[in-house]
Short mmCIF file of C-alpha atoms in Angstrom, two decimals:
data_model
loop_
_atom_site.label_atom_id
_atom_site.label_comp_id
_atom_site.label_asym_id
_atom_site.label_seq_id
_atom_site.Cartn_x
_atom_site.Cartn_y
_atom_site.Cartn_z
CA MET A 2 -36.00 76.88 61.30
CA LYS A 3 -33.69 74.03 60.55
CA SER A 4 -33.16 71.53 63.64
CA ASP A 5 -30.91 68.34 64.04
CA ILE A 6 -30.28 66.27 66.82
CA ILE A 7 -26.89 64.59 67.20
CA ILE A 8 -26.22 61.75 69.84
CA ASP A 9 -23.37 60.25 71.05
CA VAL A 10 -23.43 56.86 72.67
CA GLN A 11 -20.72 56.15 75.05
CA PRO A 12 -20.29 52.86 77.21
CA LYS A 13 -20.81 55.21 80.33
CA GLU A 14 -22.86 57.91 78.91
CA VAL A 15 -25.27 59.29 76.38
CA SER A 16 -25.31 62.94 74.86
CA ILE A 17 -27.83 64.27 73.04
CA ALA A 18 -27.35 67.73 71.58
CA VAL A 19 -30.14 70.05 70.05
CA VAL A 20 -29.22 72.06 67.19
CA GLU A 21 -31.01 74.79 65.69
CA ASN A 22 -29.72 76.52 62.58
CA ASP A 23 -26.20 75.16 63.37
CA LYS A 24 -26.54 76.59 66.73
CA LEU A 25 -26.51 74.48 69.69
CA VAL A 26 -29.37 75.08 72.10
CA GLU A 27 -29.75 71.81 74.14
CA LEU A 28 -27.43 69.65 75.82
CA GLN A 29 -28.77 66.56 77.92
CA ARG A 30 -26.23 63.88 79.28
CA GLU A 31 -27.39 60.68 81.08
CA LYS A 32 -25.15 58.36 82.76
CA GLN A 33 -26.15 54.84 81.37
CA ASN A 34 -28.34 52.91 83.50
CA VAL A 35 -29.05 55.84 85.55
CA ALA A 36 -31.47 55.30 88.57
CA PHE A 37 -34.04 57.51 90.03
CA ALA A 38 -35.24 59.33 86.88
CA VAL A 39 -37.97 61.60 86.41
CA GLY A 40 -41.04 59.50 85.92
CA ASP A 41 -40.16 56.34 87.67
CA ILE A 42 -42.74 54.73 90.03
CA TYR A 43 -41.57 53.39 93.17
CA LEU A 44 -43.21 51.37 96.13
CA GLY A 45 -41.86 53.40 99.07
CA LYS A 46 -42.00 53.42 102.76
CA ILE A 47 -42.92 56.19 104.94
CA LYS A 48 -40.09 56.99 107.32
CA LYS A 49 -40.95 59.99 108.83
CA ILE A 50 -43.67 62.48 109.14
CA MET A 51 -42.98 66.37 109.46
CA PRO A 52 -45.92 68.02 110.62
CA GLY A 53 -44.36 71.70 110.35
CA LEU A 54 -43.53 71.01 106.91
CA ASN A 55 -46.92 69.06 106.20
CA ALA A 56 -44.65 66.69 104.30
CA ALA A 57 -43.10 63.16 104.89
CA PHE A 58 -39.88 61.59 104.00
CA VAL A 59 -40.08 58.44 102.17
CA ASP A 60 -37.44 55.61 101.25
CA VAL A 61 -37.51 54.54 97.83
CA GLY A 62 -33.63 53.17 98.09
CA HIS A 63 -32.33 56.37 97.19
CA PRO A 64 -29.13 57.06 99.44
CA LYS A 65 -31.13 60.45 100.42
CA GLU A 66 -34.68 60.08 101.81
CA ALA A 67 -36.92 61.39 99.08
CA PHE A 68 -39.39 64.25 99.96
CA LEU A 69 -43.14 63.97 99.63
CA HIS A 70 -45.39 67.15 100.32
CA TYR A 71 -49.11 67.01 101.16
CA ARG A 72 -49.81 68.87 97.97
CA ASP A 73 -48.38 66.64 95.84
CA LEU A 74 -50.28 63.54 97.43
CA GLY A 75 -52.89 64.07 94.88
CA ALA A 76 -56.71 64.42 94.99
CA SER A 77 -57.07 60.64 94.25
CA TYR A 78 -54.72 59.56 96.94
CA LEU A 79 -56.94 57.47 99.07
CA SER A 80 -58.17 55.34 95.90
CA VAL A 81 -54.41 54.79 95.14
CA GLN A 82 -54.00 53.26 98.81
CA SER A 83 -57.29 51.45 98.68
CA PHE A 84 -55.80 49.63 95.30
CA LEU A 85 -52.29 49.10 97.23
CA LYS A 86 -54.31 47.56 100.09
CA ASP A 87 -56.79 45.10 98.28
CA VAL A 88 -53.39 44.35 96.31
CA GLU A 89 -51.32 43.36 99.60
CA LYS A 90 -54.68 41.32 100.77
CA ASN A 91 -54.43 39.22 97.52
CA LYS A 92 -50.78 38.62 97.24
CA GLY A 93 -50.06 34.73 97.11
CA LYS A 94 -53.97 33.92 96.96
CA SER A 95 -54.89 32.06 93.62
CA GLY A 96 -57.53 33.66 91.44
CA ASP A 97 -57.88 36.99 89.88
CA GLN A 98 -56.24 40.08 91.40
CA PRO A 99 -57.79 43.28 92.22
CA SER A 100 -58.97 45.05 89.26
CA TRP A 101 -58.55 48.83 88.84
CA LYS A 102 -61.05 48.75 86.37
CA LYS A 103 -63.71 47.82 88.55
CA MET A 104 -62.88 49.47 92.16
CA LYS A 105 -65.08 51.82 93.29
CA LEU A 106 -63.16 55.21 93.71
CA GLU A 107 -62.77 56.72 96.93
CA LYS A 108 -63.47 60.63 97.68
CA ASP A 109 -60.91 63.14 97.14
CA ILE A 110 -58.66 64.39 99.89
CA SER A 111 -58.79 67.80 101.18
CA LYS A 112 -56.65 70.51 99.58
CA ASP A 113 -56.16 72.08 102.73
CA GLY A 114 -55.73 68.97 105.11
CA ALA A 115 -52.80 67.72 107.00
CA ILE A 116 -50.50 64.82 106.10
CA ALA A 117 -50.29 63.51 109.52
CA ASP A 118 -54.05 62.86 109.40
CA ILE A 119 -53.39 60.76 106.58
CA LEU A 120 -50.21 59.20 106.78
CA LYS A 121 -47.97 57.78 109.57
CA ALA A 122 -44.23 56.14 109.96
CA GLY A 123 -44.33 52.63 108.35
CA ASP A 124 -47.10 53.12 105.66
CA GLN A 125 -46.50 52.04 102.22
CA VAL A 126 -47.26 54.29 99.35
CA MET A 127 -46.96 54.33 95.49
CA VAL A 128 -45.17 57.46 94.46
CA GLN A 129 -43.80 58.73 91.59
CA ILE A 130 -40.32 60.83 91.11
CA THR A 131 -41.08 64.37 89.75
CA LYS A 132 -37.75 66.04 90.50
CA GLU A 133 -34.02 63.96 90.66
CA ALA A 134 -31.71 64.26 93.66
CA ILE A 135 -30.48 67.80 93.29
CA SER A 136 -27.17 68.74 95.54
CA THR A 137 -27.86 67.56 98.95
CA LYS A 138 -31.38 67.01 98.64
CA GLY A 139 -32.94 63.54 97.76
CA PRO A 140 -35.56 63.22 94.93
CA ARG A 141 -38.87 64.87 95.03
CA LEU A 142 -42.08 62.77 94.74
CA SER A 143 -45.81 62.68 93.76
CA GLY A 144 -48.52 60.52 94.93
CA GLU A 145 -50.43 61.20 91.74
CA LEU A 146 -49.12 58.67 89.26
CA SER A 147 -49.20 59.79 85.56
CA PHE A 148 -47.86 58.02 82.16
CA ALA A 149 -47.09 60.51 79.35
CA GLY A 150 -46.93 60.03 75.58
CA ARG A 151 -46.66 62.31 72.59
CA TYR A 152 -50.32 62.94 72.62
CA LEU A 153 -51.86 62.09 75.81
CA VAL A 154 -51.12 61.64 79.50
CA LEU A 155 -52.89 58.70 81.31
CA ILE A 156 -53.65 59.61 85.28
CA PRO A 157 -54.88 56.37 87.13
CA PHE A 158 -57.82 56.58 89.69
CA GLN A 159 -59.67 59.41 88.24
CA ASP A 160 -62.65 59.67 85.99
CA LYS A 161 -62.38 62.71 83.49
CA VAL A 162 -60.87 64.30 80.29
CA SER A 163 -58.94 67.68 80.03
CA VAL A 164 -58.14 69.24 76.98
CA SER A 165 -55.14 71.65 76.59
CA GLN A 166 -56.18 75.35 76.74
CA LYS A 167 -53.57 76.06 74.12
CA ILE A 168 -55.66 74.45 71.65
CA ARG A 169 -57.28 77.82 70.29
CA SER A 170 -60.49 76.31 68.42
CA ALA A 171 -63.32 75.41 70.54
CA GLU A 172 -64.47 72.71 67.91
CA GLU A 173 -61.06 71.03 68.00
CA ARG A 174 -61.27 70.96 71.64
CA ALA A 175 -64.93 69.59 71.71
CA ARG A 176 -63.73 66.93 68.83
CA LEU A 177 -60.76 65.86 70.90
CA ARG A 178 -62.88 65.55 74.17
CA GLN A 179 -65.67 63.33 72.47
CA LEU A 180 -62.84 61.35 71.00
CA VAL A 181 -61.23 60.40 74.07
CA VAL A 182 -64.38 59.91 76.30
CA SER A 183 -65.56 57.39 73.65
CA ILE A 184 -62.44 55.09 73.81
CA LYS A 185 -61.00 55.73 77.37
CA PRO A 186 -61.69 52.76 80.00
CA LYS A 187 -63.24 53.61 83.63
CA ASN A 188 -61.00 54.94 86.47
CA VAL A 189 -58.43 56.68 84.60
CA SER A 190 -58.25 60.51 83.37
CA VAL A 191 -57.06 61.31 80.08
CA ILE A 192 -55.08 65.28 79.44
CA VAL A 193 -55.04 65.54 75.90
CA ARG A 194 -51.70 67.66 75.13
CA THR A 195 -51.41 70.86 72.56
CA SER A 196 -49.65 68.19 70.17
CA ALA A 197 -52.79 66.07 69.72
CA GLU A 198 -54.32 68.90 67.81
CA GLY A 199 -55.68 67.73 64.40
CA VAL A 200 -54.54 64.00 65.07
CA ARG A 201 -56.52 61.23 63.95
CA VAL A 202 -58.65 59.10 66.47
CA ALA A 203 -56.40 56.06 65.40
CA GLU A 204 -53.37 57.62 66.31
CA LEU A 205 -54.96 58.57 69.73
CA ASP A 206 -56.34 55.38 70.31
CA TYR A 207 -53.12 53.29 69.74
CA GLU A 208 -51.20 55.70 72.24
CA LEU A 209 -53.92 55.61 74.77
CA ARG A 210 -53.70 51.56 74.39
CA SER A 211 -49.68 51.87 74.88
CA LEU A 212 -50.29 54.04 77.66
CA ILE A 213 -52.83 51.82 79.56
CA LYS A 214 -50.42 48.81 78.76
CA LYS A 215 -47.65 50.47 80.91
CA TRP A 216 -50.39 51.20 83.61
CA GLU A 217 -51.36 47.48 83.66
CA ASP A 218 -47.71 46.44 83.54
CA THR A 219 -47.15 48.79 86.66
CA ALA A 220 -50.15 47.13 88.51
CA GLU A 221 -48.76 43.51 87.86
CA THR A 222 -45.40 44.38 89.19
CA LEU A 223 -47.02 45.62 92.20
CA ALA A 224 -49.17 42.26 92.49
CA LYS A 225 -46.10 40.24 92.27
CA LYS A 226 -44.31 41.62 95.27
CA PRO A 227 -41.06 43.22 93.21
CA LYS A 228 -37.76 42.20 95.11
CA ASN A 229 -36.76 45.94 94.65
CA LEU A 230 -39.04 48.75 95.08
CA LEU A 231 -39.06 49.91 91.50
CA LEU A 232 -42.63 49.29 89.92
CA HIS A 233 -42.20 51.33 86.59
CA GLU A 234 -39.06 52.50 84.97
CA GLU A 235 -39.76 55.72 82.63
CA THR A 236 -38.43 55.53 78.90
CA SER A 237 -34.74 56.30 78.12
CA ARG A 238 -33.95 60.03 78.32
CA LEU A 239 -33.49 59.95 74.49
CA LEU A 240 -36.92 58.90 73.84
CA SER A 241 -38.17 61.23 76.50
CA LEU A 242 -36.72 64.18 74.82
CA LEU A 243 -37.88 62.90 71.08
CA ARG A 244 -41.24 62.48 72.58
CA ASP A 245 -41.49 65.99 73.98
CA THR A 246 -39.77 67.93 71.38
CA TYR A 247 -40.35 65.97 68.12
CA ASN A 248 -41.76 67.97 65.24
CA SER A 249 -41.76 68.15 61.79
CA ASN A 250 -38.88 70.76 61.76
CA TYR A 251 -36.30 68.02 62.49
CA LYS A 252 -34.33 67.39 59.31
CA HIS A 253 -31.71 64.87 60.66
CA ILE A 254 -31.06 62.75 63.90
CA TYR A 255 -27.49 61.50 63.49
CA ILE A 256 -26.47 58.58 66.19
CA ASN A 257 -22.99 56.59 66.51
CA ASP A 258 -24.17 53.49 67.85
CA LYS A 259 -26.51 50.93 65.84
CA ASN A 260 -28.57 49.69 68.83
CA VAL A 261 -29.75 53.06 69.84
CA LEU A 262 -30.00 53.75 65.87
CA ASP A 263 -32.61 50.99 65.75
CA ALA A 264 -34.65 51.92 68.72
CA THR A 265 -34.68 55.43 67.71
CA LYS A 266 -35.93 54.90 64.17
CA GLU A 267 -38.50 52.27 65.45
CA TYR A 268 -39.87 55.09 67.95
CA ILE A 269 -40.02 57.72 65.07
CA GLU A 270 -42.05 55.19 62.81
CA LEU A 271 -44.26 54.99 65.88
CA ILE A 272 -45.23 58.45 66.52
CA ASP A 273 -44.49 59.80 62.81
CA PRO A 274 -44.99 57.25 60.26
CA GLY A 275 -42.96 57.70 57.30
CA ARG A 276 -40.27 59.63 58.70
CA GLY A 277 -37.88 57.05 60.13
CA SER A 278 -35.43 57.76 57.52
CA ILE A 279 -34.24 61.12 59.21
CA VAL A 280 -32.45 58.85 61.58
CA GLU A 281 -29.38 58.17 60.25
CA TYR A 282 -26.17 56.22 61.24
CA TYR A 283 -22.72 58.10 61.74
CA GLY A 284 -19.93 55.60 61.40
CA GLU A 285 -17.25 58.06 60.81
CA LYS A 286 -13.62 57.76 62.78
CA ALA A 287 -13.74 61.20 64.21
CA PRO A 288 -15.82 61.54 67.16
CA ILE A 289 -19.66 62.57 66.17
CA PHE A 290 -19.44 65.69 68.34
CA ASP A 291 -16.04 66.96 66.81
CA HIS A 292 -17.73 66.01 63.06
CA PHE A 293 -20.46 68.54 63.50
CA GLY A 294 -18.65 71.02 65.72
CA ILE A 295 -20.36 70.26 68.77
CA THR A 296 -17.50 70.04 71.31
CA LYS A 297 -16.13 73.28 69.88
CA GLN A 298 -19.57 75.24 70.94
CA ILE A 299 -19.46 73.48 74.02
CA LYS A 300 -16.02 74.62 75.26
CA ASN A 301 -17.15 78.14 73.80
CA LEU A 302 -20.66 78.14 75.86
CA PHE A 303 -20.24 76.27 79.26
CA GLY A 304 -17.63 78.99 80.76
CA ARG A 305 -18.38 81.77 83.28
CA THR A 306 -17.90 84.07 80.56
CA VAL A 307 -19.91 83.99 77.20
CA THR A 308 -19.23 86.12 74.44
CA TYR A 309 -22.38 86.75 71.97
CA LYS A 310 -22.16 89.73 69.82
CA SER A 311 -19.35 92.56 68.52
CA GLY A 312 -17.37 92.10 72.20
CA ALA A 313 -20.43 92.16 74.27
CA TYR A 314 -20.60 89.33 77.02
CA LEU A 315 -22.24 87.61 79.80
CA ILE A 316 -20.91 86.55 83.14
CA ILE A 317 -22.74 83.72 84.65
CA GLU A 318 -22.39 82.81 88.27
CA GLN A 319 -24.02 80.15 90.36
CA THR A 320 -24.60 80.63 94.09
CA GLU A 321 -26.51 78.51 96.35
CA ALA A 322 -29.81 80.22 96.07
CA MET A 323 -29.89 81.49 92.75
CA HIS A 324 -28.19 82.02 89.34
CA VAL A 325 -26.79 85.59 88.52
CA ILE A 326 -26.27 87.07 85.08
CA ASP A 327 -24.17 90.12 84.56
CA VAL A 328 -24.60 91.98 80.91
CA ASN A 329 -21.55 93.58 79.81
CA SER A 330 -21.17 95.58 76.34
CA GLY A 331 -17.49 95.19 76.28
CA ASN A 332 -15.94 97.02 73.26
CA ARG A 333 -19.18 98.04 71.91
CA ALA A 334 -19.13 101.11 74.63
CA ARG A 335 -16.08 102.57 72.84
CA GLY A 336 -16.63 105.24 70.52
CA SER A 337 -20.41 105.10 70.39
CA LYS A 338 -22.20 108.15 70.84
CA ASP A 339 -25.63 107.09 71.67
CA GLN A 340 -25.24 105.28 74.91
CA GLU A 341 -29.09 104.81 74.98
CA ASP A 342 -29.10 102.78 71.71
CA THR A 343 -25.82 100.71 72.38
CA ALA A 344 -27.58 99.74 75.78
CA ILE A 345 -30.87 98.59 73.97
CA ASP A 346 -28.94 96.91 71.27
CA VAL A 347 -26.71 95.03 73.53
CA ASN A 348 -29.33 94.20 76.17
CA LEU A 349 -31.67 92.69 73.19
CA SER A 350 -28.81 90.69 71.56
CA ALA A 351 -28.08 89.52 75.45
CA ALA A 352 -31.67 88.39 75.89
CA GLU A 353 -31.65 85.91 72.97
CA GLU A 354 -28.04 84.59 74.27
CA ILE A 355 -29.76 84.53 77.75
CA ALA A 356 -32.60 82.34 76.99
CA ARG A 357 -30.35 79.83 74.80
CA GLN A 358 -27.98 79.57 77.85
CA LEU A 359 -31.29 78.54 80.27
CA ARG A 360 -32.08 75.92 78.07
CA LEU A 361 -28.67 75.01 77.13
CA ARG A 362 -27.33 74.85 80.65
CA ASP A 363 -30.95 73.52 82.16
CA LEU A 364 -30.72 76.24 84.61
CA GLY A 365 -33.75 76.48 87.06
CA GLY A 366 -34.72 78.16 90.33
CA ILE A 367 -34.10 81.91 90.63
CA ILE A 368 -32.15 83.81 87.73
CA VAL A 369 -31.54 87.37 88.22
CA VAL A 370 -30.28 89.15 85.34
CA ASP A 371 -28.53 92.60 85.79
CA PHE A 372 -28.89 94.32 82.11
CA ILE A 373 -27.01 97.73 81.05
CA ASP A 374 -29.14 100.48 82.49
CA MET A 375 -31.56 102.23 79.99
CA GLY A 376 -33.10 105.54 80.52
CA VAL A 377 -35.87 105.14 78.19
CA ALA A 378 -39.22 103.63 79.62
CA ALA A 379 -40.16 102.25 76.01
CA ASN A 380 -36.84 100.47 75.91
CA ARG A 381 -37.34 98.52 78.89
CA GLN A 382 -40.66 97.70 78.17
CA LYS A 383 -39.34 96.45 74.85
CA LEU A 384 -36.60 94.37 76.31
CA PHE A 385 -39.25 92.58 78.82
CA GLU A 386 -41.21 91.73 75.84
CA TYR A 387 -38.65 90.40 73.63
CA MET A 388 -37.35 88.15 76.68
CA ASN A 389 -40.88 86.66 76.51
CA GLU A 390 -40.66 86.00 72.91
CA VAL A 391 -37.37 84.57 72.76
CA MET A 392 -38.17 82.24 75.76
CA ALA A 393 -41.59 81.25 74.34
CA SER A 394 -39.88 78.17 73.00
CA ASP A 395 -38.67 76.92 76.37
CA ARG A 396 -40.31 73.82 77.21
CA ALA A 397 -39.82 74.42 80.92
CA LYS A 398 -42.10 76.18 83.23
CA HIS A 399 -41.07 79.86 83.65
CA SER A 400 -42.13 83.24 84.77
CA ILE A 401 -40.38 86.95 83.90
CA LEU A 402 -40.70 89.82 85.47
CA PRO A 403 -40.35 93.34 84.11
CA LEU A 404 -37.02 95.19 84.83
CA SER A 405 -36.83 96.56 88.35
CA LYS A 406 -35.74 100.48 89.19
CA PHE A 407 -32.19 98.96 89.49
CA GLY A 408 -32.36 97.31 86.01
CA LEU A 409 -32.86 93.86 87.39
CA MET A 410 -34.57 91.08 85.69
CA GLN A 411 -36.09 88.27 87.72
CA ILE A 412 -37.05 85.11 86.06
CA THR A 413 -37.94 81.80 87.57
CA ARG A 414 -37.65 78.50 85.63
CA GLN A 415 -38.65 74.89 86.50
CA ARG A 416 -35.85 72.86 87.83
CA VAL A 417 -36.46 69.25 87.34
CA ARG A 418 -32.97 67.97 87.01
CA PRO A 419 -29.82 69.08 87.96
CA SER A 420 -28.27 71.80 86.00
CA THR A 421 -25.74 70.62 83.18
CA THR A 422 -22.31 71.80 83.74
CA VAL A 423 -19.38 71.48 81.86
CA SER A 424 -15.86 72.47 82.86
CA THR A 425 -13.83 74.43 80.43
CA LYS A 426 -10.88 74.65 82.13
CA GLU A 427 -8.44 71.58 81.38
CA ASP A 428 -6.15 70.72 83.76
CA CYS A 429 -3.05 68.73 82.47
CA PRO A 430 -4.27 65.05 82.99
CA THR A 431 -0.80 64.45 83.83
CA CYS A 432 0.57 66.85 86.31
CA GLY A 433 -2.83 67.58 87.60
CA GLY A 434 -2.68 71.15 87.19
CA ARG A 435 0.70 71.59 89.19
CA GLY A 436 2.33 73.01 85.98
CA LYS A 437 4.69 70.16 84.68
CA ILE A 438 3.69 67.74 82.19
CA GLN A 439 5.40 64.57 80.77
CA SER A 440 7.74 65.24 77.75
CA THR A 441 5.56 64.85 74.71
CA LEU A 442 8.38 62.62 73.44
CA PHE A 443 7.89 60.29 76.12
CA PHE A 444 4.19 60.42 75.63
CA VAL A 445 4.76 59.43 71.70
CA GLU A 446 6.85 56.11 73.14
CA GLU A 447 4.24 55.43 75.68
CA VAL A 448 1.38 55.27 72.95
CA GLU A 449 3.44 53.28 70.86
CA SER A 450 4.29 50.81 73.84
CA ASN A 451 0.28 50.68 74.21
CA ILE A 452 -0.39 49.50 70.63
CA GLU A 453 2.22 46.88 70.99
CA VAL A 454 0.56 45.59 73.72
CA LEU A 455 -2.58 45.74 72.17
CA MET A 456 -1.82 44.68 68.74
CA LYS A 457 1.02 42.24 69.14
CA GLN A 458 0.37 40.39 72.65
CA GLU A 459 -3.19 40.99 72.54
CA ASN A 460 -3.80 40.44 68.94
CA VAL A 461 -6.11 43.31 68.44
CA ASN A 462 -6.38 43.42 64.74
CA LYS A 463 -7.87 46.96 64.20
CA LEU A 464 -7.11 49.53 66.52
CA ASP A 465 -8.28 53.30 66.51
CA VAL A 466 -6.12 55.57 68.75
CA HIS A 467 -7.73 58.65 69.95
CA VAL A 468 -5.40 61.69 70.32
CA HIS A 469 -5.44 65.80 70.75
CA PRO A 470 -5.44 67.01 67.10
CA PHE A 471 -2.10 68.40 67.72
CA VAL A 472 -0.78 64.89 68.55
CA ALA A 473 -2.61 63.61 65.61
CA ALA A 474 -0.92 66.00 63.38
CA TYR A 475 2.58 65.29 64.84
CA LEU A 476 2.02 61.66 64.06
CA THR A 477 0.30 61.67 60.99
CA LYS A 478 2.24 64.24 58.80
CA GLY A 479 5.47 62.81 57.15
CA PHE A 480 8.90 64.75 57.84
CA LEU A 481 11.14 65.97 54.41
CA SER A 482 12.07 62.47 53.04
CA PHE A 483 10.77 60.49 56.09
CA GLY A 484 7.11 58.91 56.23
CA SER A 485 4.88 59.88 59.03
CA ILE A 486 5.07 58.01 62.54
CA GLN A 487 1.81 56.47 61.64
CA ALA A 488 3.28 54.99 58.59
CA LYS A 489 5.98 53.44 60.41
CA TRP A 490 3.79 52.07 63.21
CA ARG A 491 1.31 50.53 60.77
CA LYS A 492 4.29 48.77 58.90
CA LYS A 493 5.46 47.43 62.26
CA TYR A 494 2.35 46.41 64.07
CA GLY A 495 -0.35 46.09 61.25
CA LYS A 496 -2.37 47.93 58.79
CA GLY A 497 -5.50 47.98 61.23
CA LEU A 498 -3.92 50.99 63.06
CA THR A 499 -5.29 54.37 62.36
CA ILE A 500 -4.52 57.69 64.35
CA VAL A 501 -7.66 59.78 65.26
CA PRO A 502 -7.99 63.21 66.10
CA ASN A 503 -10.15 63.86 68.93
CA GLN A 504 -10.94 67.35 70.48
CA SER A 505 -12.16 66.33 73.89
CA LEU A 506 -8.93 64.82 74.98
CA GLY A 507 -5.80 66.47 76.79
CA ILE A 508 -2.70 67.15 74.98
CA VAL A 509 -0.94 64.24 76.42
CA GLU A 510 -4.07 61.61 76.76
CA ALA A 511 -5.04 59.07 74.57
CA SER A 512 -7.54 56.31 73.90
CA TYR A 513 -7.53 53.11 72.48
CA ILE A 514 -10.65 51.93 70.72
CA ASP A 515 -11.26 48.57 68.76
CA ASN A 516 -13.40 47.43 66.11
CA GLU A 517 -16.48 47.08 68.14
CA LYS A 518 -15.77 50.40 69.81
CA ASN A 519 -14.77 49.37 73.10
CA ASP A 520 -12.50 51.55 75.14
CA LEU A 521 -9.58 49.32 75.70
CA SER A 522 -7.95 52.15 78.04
CA HIS A 523 -9.14 50.53 81.12
CA PHE A 524 -7.48 47.32 79.91
CA LEU A 525 -4.11 49.04 79.82
CA GLU A 526 -4.61 50.40 83.10
CA ILE A 527 -5.14 46.82 84.89
CA ASP A 528 -2.11 45.81 83.09
CA VAL A 529 0.07 48.50 84.54
CA LYS A 530 -1.38 47.85 87.94
CA GLU A 531 -0.50 44.20 87.64
CA LYS A 532 3.07 44.72 86.24
CA GLU A 533 3.57 47.42 89.53
CA SER A 534 2.16 44.61 91.87
CA ASP A 535 4.40 42.07 90.30
CA ALA A 536 7.76 44.23 90.98
#
């Protein structure tokens, strides 16, 4: 399978698209400088104990208090708290700080204990975010700290080695266990991931050292009495995605930002030496998602109705409690003599598209699928097995139940971050959906006025004006014996002016990008407001 990654870096957001055989299968969007991400470690303060829930609410600086359940404290919670107390005692004192390598580990807490017996309001705790804030809920926390790499996961305040059971060879599991035992320090546990199968000891040793360095940096930050609550910030979403999904099937990674390009190339060389060349810079004028057909796929795939094969379609609804997917045969049912054959064919194709949609939208929680009714038990079993097969590549933990007697399939899928939503219905940017829009003639005049401000008054030498493809065609095509509007503008304002079609913009929207890829639209808005205030 051919797999590519396309990364669109914008001033406020980074979008990451994973494409398999030219089909979009994953879309991740991350706000720049996002806070409270999965993997971040904080020094929190217990605000409230809830004995009925056997949980506590913790202040980590988020607008909503974070949630910490007793089961998520971790068996080594007392050791974590002992280290934290030693650090607090030694703050401000000269000499060596407490060493996590030399400390004596406390006994594990009971699995069936009560949180009120261990914590009280006002206590400080070291916690890690396991789920981002979703809707009205604050972040979910864990007291068991972990640092994940490509091959290994490091867990402080424990002392054992575990090897993934997905590595089938007993000899390989024994080899990996022996290697890690020989190189790991005291008072840390290491989980060997499935991807470590066949990896040389030098690579495992290098990654283990880097994970230990992250933990030591976290402990050092704690000892310095941080001004804010953040002790360790997880790597960027981009590198996290590469860490978890990267394999030799990736043929290309395209990026439209040189700074991110360098960091990504360095990371690929780190985890897979010699393959940094697959990271390529995209420097064309057309938006990167438009060039690779991502924008069109996003518009087609994120609507309420998703067409997938010969007129068959899905209807995807989100409620407060669950996601509901309805499978419809559409035009396939017309003229069909064998209803059972049609049903199994449509359902199998639907299973493939549903697996894709769950990854693409990152849907989590409970998903109920209403397949087309089938009378043959063997076909129902075939559908259940095929759904398991097509979801095997989904990294999120999931569970699938066989079809019920009502033809419903229940799926649970791990939810770590809010679901990805993209509005496919576009309100007019001028009228706000009221049905009246600015005349396109006036819009062209407005664009020219903005070009004049930027290129004549503000001396912008090179300017790319992004507009809807229909508007771009109007501006760049010549008419009869006359030159195009773009040609006239270039003659009037300078040859550094270029009209760029951009599918993500509305019919009367425009953005103005300078040579350093800065969006100057905000500058124009400020300029308009200043003129209005002067008036």
